[in-house]
Amino acid sequence: MKALQITGWKQAPELREVAEPEPGPGQVVVRIGGAGACHSDLHLLHDFDEGMMPFPLPFTLGHENAGWVHAVGAGVGGLEVGTPVAVYGAWGCGMCRRCRAGMENYCENAASLGAMGGGLGTNGGMAEYLLVPSPRLLVPLDGLTPVEAAPLTDAGLTPYHAIARSRHLLVPGSTAVVIGAGGGLGHLAVQILAATTAAQVLAVDTSHDGLALAGRVGASHGVISGPDAAAEVSEFTGGRGAEVVLDFVGVDATLALAAASAQTLGHVTLVGIGGGSHNFNFFSQAYEVSFATTYWGSITELMEVLALARDGHIGAEVQQVALDDAADAYERLAAGQIHGRAVMVP
Ligand code: NAD
Ligand code: ZN
Ligand code: ZN
């Protein structure tokens, strides 16, 4: 089968012919129906020199996957071939306390596993088939299509978790600022805020088209990212600032905006892996603002995200691409030309 692989650090990915996976005992092979192209794949391809990441190369990209059960290994019961499934992407040890609670994204044994998930250290879904180590990582789609579900496994799940941890602040009359609101994660964050909280949503992006998308999916106002953005957030919040700021970019400028936009007792959650930093001191933000990073979400949160989509509350704006064009889709993503999510359909 064909697969889009990372074959060298700081190199373009390559479409290569590889062997079709066969399920070993306890494993499942999923026929891919959709694989989302996440900006994290660009960080993986571009940001690391040889030796910085513990992943052996090559491996197939793609950590936002959904499709149909294709083959099951010995000992796997209760899964019928042909069942549509989403693949939970953070593959933990399955045995520690956090994994047992569904939080494989925060597996206690992550450092010893050698890979973070399919497409993140071991073969992912930018191919025709994906080997999944255990059926515990599959969630039935129950009516959604794989193309709809694939981006929800990360671009939906990650903002869902980031919002969930601050939902108690997002009371009626509150404000949430979404930085990078026109992107894959950002445009779903806007929808999840609209569907699960009463907050007004201020969308921030460098792209006018990105802000237009954020407006179509539920943002009350669009703010162009730049030197005037903090003043605009202040104006839209009556001078108080926002209860919650979600930064889906994570460069110096957006972290500075996030810190300046959060009100006293507010939360800033950094999701973007742009490599920026914020100079934290007593006066660098309002009183009692807390900062956190988040990484992905839990399996039960993925079930909740899929339920939101099934009930029509959220849906990714998808641009479908063929496997032959997946490398080109990553180039367009790097150039800021994809609003919403590019999803590879083999
Ligand atoms: P994307 O490229 O689809 O979207 C990024 C958006 O940010 C675009 O709309 C772009 O126009 C906008 N943007 C770029 N620079 C900006 C700036 N200075 N100010 C405001 N907006 C700006 O990316 P994505 O796939 O949505 O991923 C977003 C980030 O989240 C990436 O860094 C990615 O690696 C990271 N990520 C983190 C996790 C996690 O678990 N923490 C999970 C998935 C992705
Ligand atoms: Zn991702
Ligand atoms: Zn674990």
Short mmCIF file of C-alpha atoms and ligand atoms in Angstrom, two decimals:
data_model
loop_
_atom_site.label_atom_id
_atom_site.label_comp_id
_atom_site.label_asym_id
_atom_site.label_seq_id
_atom_site.Cartn_x
_atom_site.Cartn_y
_atom_site.Cartn_z
CA MET A 1 0.00 0.00 0.00
CA LYS A 2 1.03 3.64 -0.30
CA ALA A 3 1.89 5.66 2.82
CA LEU A 4 3.07 9.24 3.42
CA GLN A 5 6.14 8.86 5.60
CA ILE A 6 8.60 11.00 7.49
CA THR A 7 11.91 9.62 6.27
CA GLY A 8 14.37 12.21 7.62
CA TRP A 9 14.36 15.14 10.07
CA LYS A 10 13.81 18.57 8.49
CA GLN A 11 12.86 16.94 5.20
CA ALA A 12 9.67 16.87 3.17
CA PRO A 13 7.54 13.73 3.72
CA GLU A 14 7.66 11.00 1.07
CA LEU A 15 4.89 8.91 -0.44
CA ARG A 16 6.30 5.36 -0.34
CA GLU A 17 5.20 1.81 -1.03
CA VAL A 18 5.07 -0.13 2.27
CA ALA A 19 3.72 -3.51 3.42
CA GLU A 20 0.06 -3.72 4.45
CA PRO A 21 -0.15 -4.24 8.23
CA GLU A 22 -1.37 -7.55 9.65
CA PRO A 23 -2.90 -7.68 13.14
CA GLY A 24 -0.93 -9.58 15.77
CA PRO A 25 -2.64 -11.03 18.87
CA GLY A 26 -4.85 -8.38 20.49
CA GLN A 27 -4.40 -5.90 17.61
CA VAL A 28 -6.78 -4.40 15.06
CA VAL A 29 -6.21 -3.16 11.51
CA VAL A 30 -8.39 -0.20 10.51
CA ARG A 31 -9.06 0.63 6.86
CA ILE A 32 -8.59 4.39 6.77
CA GLY A 33 -11.63 6.46 5.74
CA GLY A 34 -10.16 9.80 6.80
CA ALA A 35 -6.86 11.08 8.19
CA GLY A 36 -6.53 14.73 9.25
CA ALA A 37 -3.44 16.82 8.51
CA CYS A 38 -2.51 18.48 11.83
CA HIS A 39 -0.12 21.39 12.25
CA SER A 40 1.78 19.25 14.80
CA ASP A 41 2.94 17.14 11.85
CA LEU A 42 4.61 20.28 10.48
CA HIS A 43 6.38 20.81 13.81
CA LEU A 44 7.46 17.15 13.67
CA LEU A 45 8.75 17.54 10.12
CA HIS A 46 10.42 20.94 10.51
CA ASP A 47 11.41 21.70 14.11
CA PHE A 48 13.73 18.85 15.13
CA ASP A 49 17.30 17.96 14.28
CA GLU A 50 18.54 14.38 14.12
CA GLY A 51 18.75 12.95 17.65
CA MET A 52 16.28 15.37 19.27
CA MET A 53 13.27 13.02 19.06
CA PRO A 54 13.40 9.41 20.27
CA PHE A 55 11.47 8.12 17.25
CA PRO A 56 13.10 5.73 14.77
CA LEU A 57 12.49 6.72 11.12
CA PRO A 58 10.75 6.14 8.82
CA PHE A 59 7.16 6.05 10.02
CA THR A 60 3.84 7.01 8.44
CA LEU A 61 2.39 10.40 9.40
CA GLY A 62 -1.21 10.98 10.48
CA HIS A 63 -2.54 10.93 14.06
CA GLU A 64 -6.19 11.96 13.38
CA ASN A 65 -7.72 8.78 12.09
CA ALA A 66 -11.06 7.10 11.48
CA GLY A 67 -12.23 4.29 9.23
CA TRP A 68 -13.62 0.77 9.38
CA VAL A 69 -12.45 -2.31 11.28
CA HIS A 70 -10.65 -4.33 8.60
CA ALA A 71 -9.08 -7.28 10.44
CA VAL A 72 -8.72 -8.35 14.07
CA GLY A 73 -5.92 -10.35 15.66
CA ALA A 74 -6.21 -13.43 17.85
CA GLY A 75 -8.10 -12.82 21.07
CA VAL A 76 -9.97 -9.70 19.92
CA GLY A 77 -13.67 -10.22 20.49
CA GLY A 78 -16.76 -8.06 20.12
CA LEU A 79 -15.57 -6.06 17.12
CA GLU A 80 -17.19 -6.81 13.80
CA VAL A 81 -15.26 -6.31 10.58
CA GLY A 82 -16.71 -3.29 8.79
CA THR A 83 -17.64 -1.37 11.97
CA PRO A 84 -16.95 2.38 11.53
CA VAL A 85 -14.58 3.59 14.25
CA ALA A 86 -12.58 6.60 15.37
CA VAL A 87 -9.04 5.89 16.54
CA TYR A 88 -8.11 7.50 19.84
CA GLY A 89 -4.67 8.84 18.98
CA ALA A 90 -2.67 9.03 22.22
CA TRP A 91 -1.46 5.50 22.78
CA GLY A 92 -0.40 4.91 26.40
CA CYS A 93 0.59 1.73 28.23
CA GLY A 94 -3.07 0.92 28.93
CA MET A 95 -2.24 -0.25 32.45
CA CYS A 96 -1.32 2.76 34.64
CA ARG A 97 -3.82 4.76 36.69
CA ARG A 98 -4.22 7.53 34.11
CA CYS A 99 -4.58 5.09 31.20
CA ARG A 100 -7.17 3.15 33.19
CA ALA A 101 -9.07 6.44 33.63
CA GLY A 102 -9.03 6.95 29.84
CA MET A 103 -6.29 9.61 29.99
CA GLU A 104 -3.76 7.80 27.82
CA ASN A 105 -2.59 11.26 26.71
CA TYR A 106 -1.04 11.54 30.17
CA CYS A 107 0.19 7.93 30.53
CA GLU A 108 2.57 7.58 33.49
CA ASN A 109 4.81 5.31 31.41
CA ALA A 110 4.86 7.48 28.27
CA ALA A 111 8.62 7.99 28.39
CA SER A 112 9.30 4.26 28.10
CA LEU A 113 6.88 3.52 25.23
CA GLY A 114 9.04 4.79 22.34
CA ALA A 115 6.13 6.45 20.50
CA MET A 116 3.26 8.78 21.45
CA GLY A 117 0.76 7.16 19.09
CA GLY A 118 0.18 6.19 15.48
CA GLY A 119 1.74 8.94 13.36
CA LEU A 120 3.76 10.17 16.35
CA GLY A 121 6.72 7.80 16.49
CA THR A 122 5.12 4.77 14.88
CA ASN A 123 3.02 4.24 11.73
CA GLY A 124 -0.04 6.51 11.46
CA GLY A 125 -3.02 6.88 9.17
CA MET A 126 -1.74 8.73 6.08
CA ALA A 127 -2.09 5.39 4.29
CA GLU A 128 -4.74 2.87 3.31
CA TYR A 129 -4.53 0.84 6.54
CA LEU A 130 -3.51 1.52 10.13
CA LEU A 131 -2.38 -1.01 12.73
CA VAL A 132 -3.95 -0.18 16.13
CA PRO A 133 -2.36 -1.95 19.11
CA SER A 134 -5.61 -2.59 21.01
CA PRO A 135 -9.39 -2.34 20.56
CA ARG A 136 -9.48 -0.18 23.71
CA LEU A 137 -8.27 2.69 21.44
CA LEU A 138 -11.31 2.48 19.13
CA VAL A 139 -14.58 4.36 19.54
CA PRO A 140 -17.60 3.37 17.38
CA LEU A 141 -18.84 6.17 15.15
CA ASP A 142 -22.54 5.36 15.48
CA GLY A 143 -23.69 7.39 12.50
CA LEU A 144 -20.81 9.78 11.80
CA THR A 145 -18.68 9.22 8.69
CA PRO A 146 -14.92 8.64 9.02
CA VAL A 147 -14.28 11.94 7.20
CA GLU A 148 -16.39 13.79 9.77
CA ALA A 149 -14.84 11.91 12.69
CA ALA A 150 -11.14 11.95 11.81
CA PRO A 151 -10.48 15.65 12.61
CA LEU A 152 -12.57 15.36 15.77
CA THR A 153 -10.06 12.89 17.28
CA ASP A 154 -7.52 15.71 17.74
CA ALA A 155 -8.64 19.06 16.29
CA GLY A 156 -11.92 18.46 18.17
CA LEU A 157 -10.71 16.55 21.23
CA THR A 158 -7.79 18.81 22.15
CA PRO A 159 -9.83 22.04 22.37
CA TYR A 160 -12.67 20.11 24.04
CA HIS A 161 -10.34 19.14 26.87
CA ALA A 162 -8.78 22.62 27.05
CA ILE A 163 -12.26 24.17 27.35
CA ALA A 164 -13.54 21.54 29.79
CA ARG A 165 -10.86 22.36 32.36
CA SER A 166 -11.99 26.01 32.42
CA ARG A 167 -15.72 25.54 31.87
CA HIS A 168 -16.57 26.68 35.42
CA LEU A 169 -15.30 30.16 34.48
CA LEU A 170 -17.38 30.40 31.31
CA VAL A 171 -20.60 31.53 32.94
CA PRO A 172 -23.23 33.73 31.22
CA GLY A 173 -21.68 37.15 30.56
CA SER A 174 -18.15 35.75 30.35
CA THR A 175 -15.72 35.92 27.44
CA ALA A 176 -13.43 33.32 25.87
CA VAL A 177 -10.66 34.44 23.51
CA VAL A 178 -9.58 31.92 20.86
CA ILE A 179 -6.19 32.71 19.29
CA GLY A 180 -5.70 30.92 15.96
CA ALA A 181 -9.47 30.64 15.58
CA GLY A 182 -9.48 29.92 11.84
CA GLY A 183 -7.29 26.84 12.10
CA GLY A 184 -8.11 23.18 12.55
CA LEU A 185 -8.24 23.29 16.34
CA GLY A 186 -9.37 26.92 16.57
CA HIS A 187 -12.51 26.64 14.44
CA LEU A 188 -13.62 23.62 16.47
CA ALA A 189 -12.81 25.45 19.73
CA VAL A 190 -15.19 28.22 18.67
CA GLN A 191 -17.95 25.66 18.05
CA ILE A 192 -17.31 23.74 21.28
CA LEU A 193 -17.44 27.00 23.27
CA ALA A 194 -20.71 27.93 21.58
CA ALA A 195 -22.18 24.46 22.18
CA THR A 196 -21.07 23.87 25.77
CA THR A 197 -20.81 27.32 27.40
CA ALA A 198 -22.64 30.64 27.50
CA ALA A 199 -19.46 32.68 26.90
CA GLN A 200 -19.14 35.20 24.09
CA VAL A 201 -16.32 34.05 21.82
CA LEU A 202 -13.71 36.50 20.51
CA ALA A 203 -11.80 35.03 17.58
CA VAL A 204 -8.21 36.14 16.92
CA ASP A 205 -6.28 35.19 13.80
CA THR A 206 -3.76 36.72 11.40
CA SER A 207 -5.91 35.64 8.46
CA HIS A 208 -9.09 37.45 7.35
CA ASP A 209 -10.38 34.20 5.81
CA GLY A 210 -9.67 32.41 9.09
CA LEU A 211 -11.66 35.04 11.00
CA ALA A 212 -14.50 34.76 8.49
CA LEU A 213 -14.65 31.00 9.14
CA ALA A 214 -14.61 31.59 12.91
CA GLY A 215 -17.49 34.04 12.52
CA ARG A 216 -19.53 31.56 10.45
CA VAL A 217 -19.15 28.89 13.14
CA GLY A 218 -20.07 31.02 16.15
CA ALA A 219 -17.55 33.71 17.13
CA SER A 220 -19.20 37.03 18.10
CA HIS A 221 -16.27 39.19 17.02
CA GLY A 222 -13.12 38.81 14.97
CA VAL A 223 -9.85 40.48 15.97
CA ILE A 224 -6.83 40.61 13.68
CA SER A 225 -3.78 39.38 15.55
CA GLY A 226 -1.25 42.18 15.99
CA PRO A 227 -0.31 45.16 18.12
CA ASP A 228 -3.92 46.40 18.52
CA ALA A 229 -5.45 43.05 19.44
CA ALA A 230 -5.12 43.40 23.23
CA ALA A 231 -6.86 46.79 23.15
CA GLU A 232 -9.69 45.31 21.08
CA VAL A 233 -10.15 42.44 23.53
CA SER A 234 -10.26 44.99 26.33
CA GLU A 235 -12.89 47.00 24.46
CA PHE A 236 -15.10 43.97 23.74
CA THR A 237 -14.98 42.99 27.42
CA GLY A 238 -15.80 46.41 28.87
CA GLY A 239 -12.19 46.82 30.04
CA ARG A 240 -12.31 43.65 32.18
CA GLY A 241 -10.47 41.19 29.95
CA ALA A 242 -11.44 37.59 29.26
CA GLU A 243 -12.16 34.82 31.76
CA VAL A 244 -10.43 32.27 29.50
CA VAL A 245 -7.84 32.62 26.75
CA LEU A 246 -6.99 29.63 24.54
CA ASP A 247 -3.81 30.05 22.51
CA PHE A 248 -3.70 27.68 19.51
CA VAL A 249 -0.55 29.30 18.11
CA GLY A 250 1.92 29.66 20.98
CA VAL A 251 4.49 32.14 19.66
CA ASP A 252 5.88 35.04 21.75
CA ALA A 253 3.33 37.50 20.33
CA THR A 254 0.28 35.33 20.99
CA LEU A 255 1.41 34.45 24.52
CA ALA A 256 1.89 38.17 25.21
CA LEU A 257 -1.62 38.81 23.87
CA ALA A 258 -3.00 35.93 25.95
CA ALA A 259 -1.38 37.25 29.14
CA ALA A 260 -2.61 40.79 28.44
CA SER A 261 -6.15 39.59 27.67
CA ALA A 262 -6.82 37.44 30.74
CA GLN A 263 -8.74 39.09 33.57
CA THR A 264 -8.00 38.68 37.29
CA LEU A 265 -8.57 35.00 38.25
CA GLY A 266 -8.65 34.04 34.56
CA HIS A 267 -7.09 31.04 32.82
CA VAL A 268 -4.64 31.04 29.92
CA THR A 269 -4.33 27.67 28.22
CA LEU A 270 -1.48 27.13 25.81
CA VAL A 271 -2.22 24.50 23.17
CA GLY A 272 -0.14 25.71 20.21
CA ILE A 273 3.40 24.40 19.89
CA GLY A 274 4.84 27.53 18.28
CA GLY A 275 7.82 27.50 20.68
CA GLY A 276 7.24 30.97 22.15
CA SER A 277 7.50 31.96 25.78
CA HIS A 278 6.03 34.42 28.27
CA ASN A 279 8.12 36.25 30.83
CA PHE A 280 6.27 35.33 34.03
CA ASN A 281 6.61 37.72 36.96
CA PHE A 282 4.30 39.25 39.52
CA PHE A 283 3.20 42.10 37.28
CA SER A 284 3.22 40.34 33.88
CA GLN A 285 -0.52 39.52 34.05
CA ALA A 286 -3.55 40.34 36.17
CA TYR A 287 -3.74 38.92 39.70
CA GLU A 288 -4.21 35.19 40.08
CA VAL A 289 -4.20 34.36 36.39
CA SER A 290 -3.18 30.74 35.94
CA PHE A 291 -1.28 29.33 32.98
CA ALA A 292 -1.46 25.74 31.80
CA THR A 293 -0.51 23.71 28.80
CA THR A 294 -2.79 20.91 27.67
CA TYR A 295 -2.04 17.87 25.54
CA TRP A 296 -4.88 16.13 23.70
CA GLY A 297 -7.79 14.71 25.82
CA SER A 298 -9.18 11.48 27.26
CA ILE A 299 -11.06 8.64 25.55
CA THR A 300 -14.30 9.52 27.31
CA GLU A 301 -13.88 13.14 26.23
CA LEU A 302 -13.50 11.85 22.64
CA MET A 303 -16.84 10.09 23.09
CA GLU A 304 -18.36 13.39 24.22
CA VAL A 305 -16.89 15.22 21.20
CA LEU A 306 -18.33 12.60 18.82
CA ALA A 307 -21.70 12.96 20.58
CA LEU A 308 -21.62 16.74 20.05
CA ALA A 309 -21.01 16.16 16.34
CA ARG A 310 -23.64 13.44 16.09
CA ASP A 311 -26.19 15.82 17.64
CA GLY A 312 -25.28 18.50 15.10
CA HIS A 313 -23.63 20.96 17.51
CA ILE A 314 -20.13 20.84 15.99
CA GLY A 315 -18.55 19.79 12.70
CA ALA A 316 -15.15 20.31 11.13
CA GLU A 317 -14.92 22.39 7.96
CA VAL A 318 -13.20 19.72 5.86
CA GLN A 319 -11.16 19.98 2.67
CA GLN A 320 -10.79 16.45 1.31
CA VAL A 321 -7.54 15.45 -0.39
CA ALA A 322 -6.35 12.20 -1.96
CA LEU A 323 -3.33 10.33 -0.55
CA ASP A 324 -1.34 11.38 -3.63
CA ASP A 325 -2.01 15.03 -2.68
CA ALA A 326 -1.44 14.75 1.08
CA ALA A 327 2.13 16.11 0.92
CA ASP A 328 0.80 19.10 -1.00
CA ALA A 329 -1.89 19.60 1.66
CA TYR A 330 0.84 19.86 4.33
CA GLU A 331 2.60 22.47 2.19
CA ARG A 332 -0.62 24.47 1.95
CA LEU A 333 -1.10 24.11 5.73
CA ALA A 334 2.42 25.47 6.28
CA ALA A 335 1.64 28.39 3.96
CA GLY A 336 -1.49 29.27 5.98
CA GLN A 337 -3.79 28.36 3.10
CA ILE A 338 -5.95 25.79 4.92
CA HIS A 339 -8.84 27.09 7.02
CA GLY A 340 -10.55 24.31 8.93
CA ARG A 341 -8.97 20.92 8.30
CA ALA A 342 -7.52 19.05 5.33
CA VAL A 343 -8.54 15.39 5.57
CA MET A 344 -6.88 12.71 3.46
CA VAL A 345 -9.29 10.16 2.02
CA PRO A 346 -7.46 7.23 0.41
P1 NAD B 1 -3.58 25.39 11.80
O1 NAD B 1 -2.41 25.71 10.96
O2 NAD B 1 -4.74 24.65 11.20
O3 NAD B 1 -4.18 26.71 12.47
C1 NAD B 1 -3.39 27.72 13.01
C2 NAD B 1 -4.20 29.04 12.91
O4 NAD B 1 -3.48 30.04 13.61
C3 NAD B 1 -4.38 29.52 11.48
O5 NAD B 1 -5.72 29.93 11.29
C4 NAD B 1 -3.41 30.70 11.39
O6 NAD B 1 -3.84 31.70 10.47
C5 NAD B 1 -3.43 31.21 12.80
N1 NAD B 1 -2.24 31.96 13.20
C6 NAD B 1 -0.94 31.78 12.84
N2 NAD B 1 -0.15 32.70 13.44
C7 NAD B 1 -0.97 33.46 14.21
C8 NAD B 1 -0.76 34.56 15.10
N3 NAD B 1 0.48 35.07 15.30
N4 NAD B 1 -1.83 35.09 15.73
C9 NAD B 1 -3.07 34.58 15.54
N5 NAD B 1 -3.33 33.55 14.71
C10 NAD B 1 -2.29 33.00 14.06
O7 NAD B 1 -3.01 24.55 13.04
P2 NAD B 1 -3.75 23.47 13.97
O8 NAD B 1 -3.60 22.12 13.35
O9 NAD B 1 -5.06 23.98 14.36
O10 NAD B 1 -2.77 23.46 15.24
C11 NAD B 1 -2.63 24.63 16.03
C12 NAD B 1 -1.48 24.45 17.00
O11 NAD B 1 -1.85 23.51 18.01
C13 NAD B 1 -0.19 23.91 16.37
O12 NAD B 1 0.93 24.50 17.02
C14 NAD B 1 -0.25 22.43 16.71
O13 NAD B 1 1.02 21.82 16.71
C15 NAD B 1 -0.84 22.50 18.08
N6 NAD B 1 -1.50 21.28 18.56
C16 NAD B 1 -1.38 21.02 19.89
C17 NAD B 1 -2.02 19.94 20.43
C18 NAD B 1 -1.92 19.67 21.90
O14 NAD B 1 -2.39 18.61 22.35
N7 NAD B 1 -1.38 20.57 22.70
C19 NAD B 1 -2.80 19.11 19.63
C20 NAD B 1 -2.92 19.41 18.27
C21 NAD B 1 -2.27 20.53 17.74
ZN ZN B 2 -2.43 16.91 16.14
ZN ZN B 3 -0.30 4.33 30.96
#
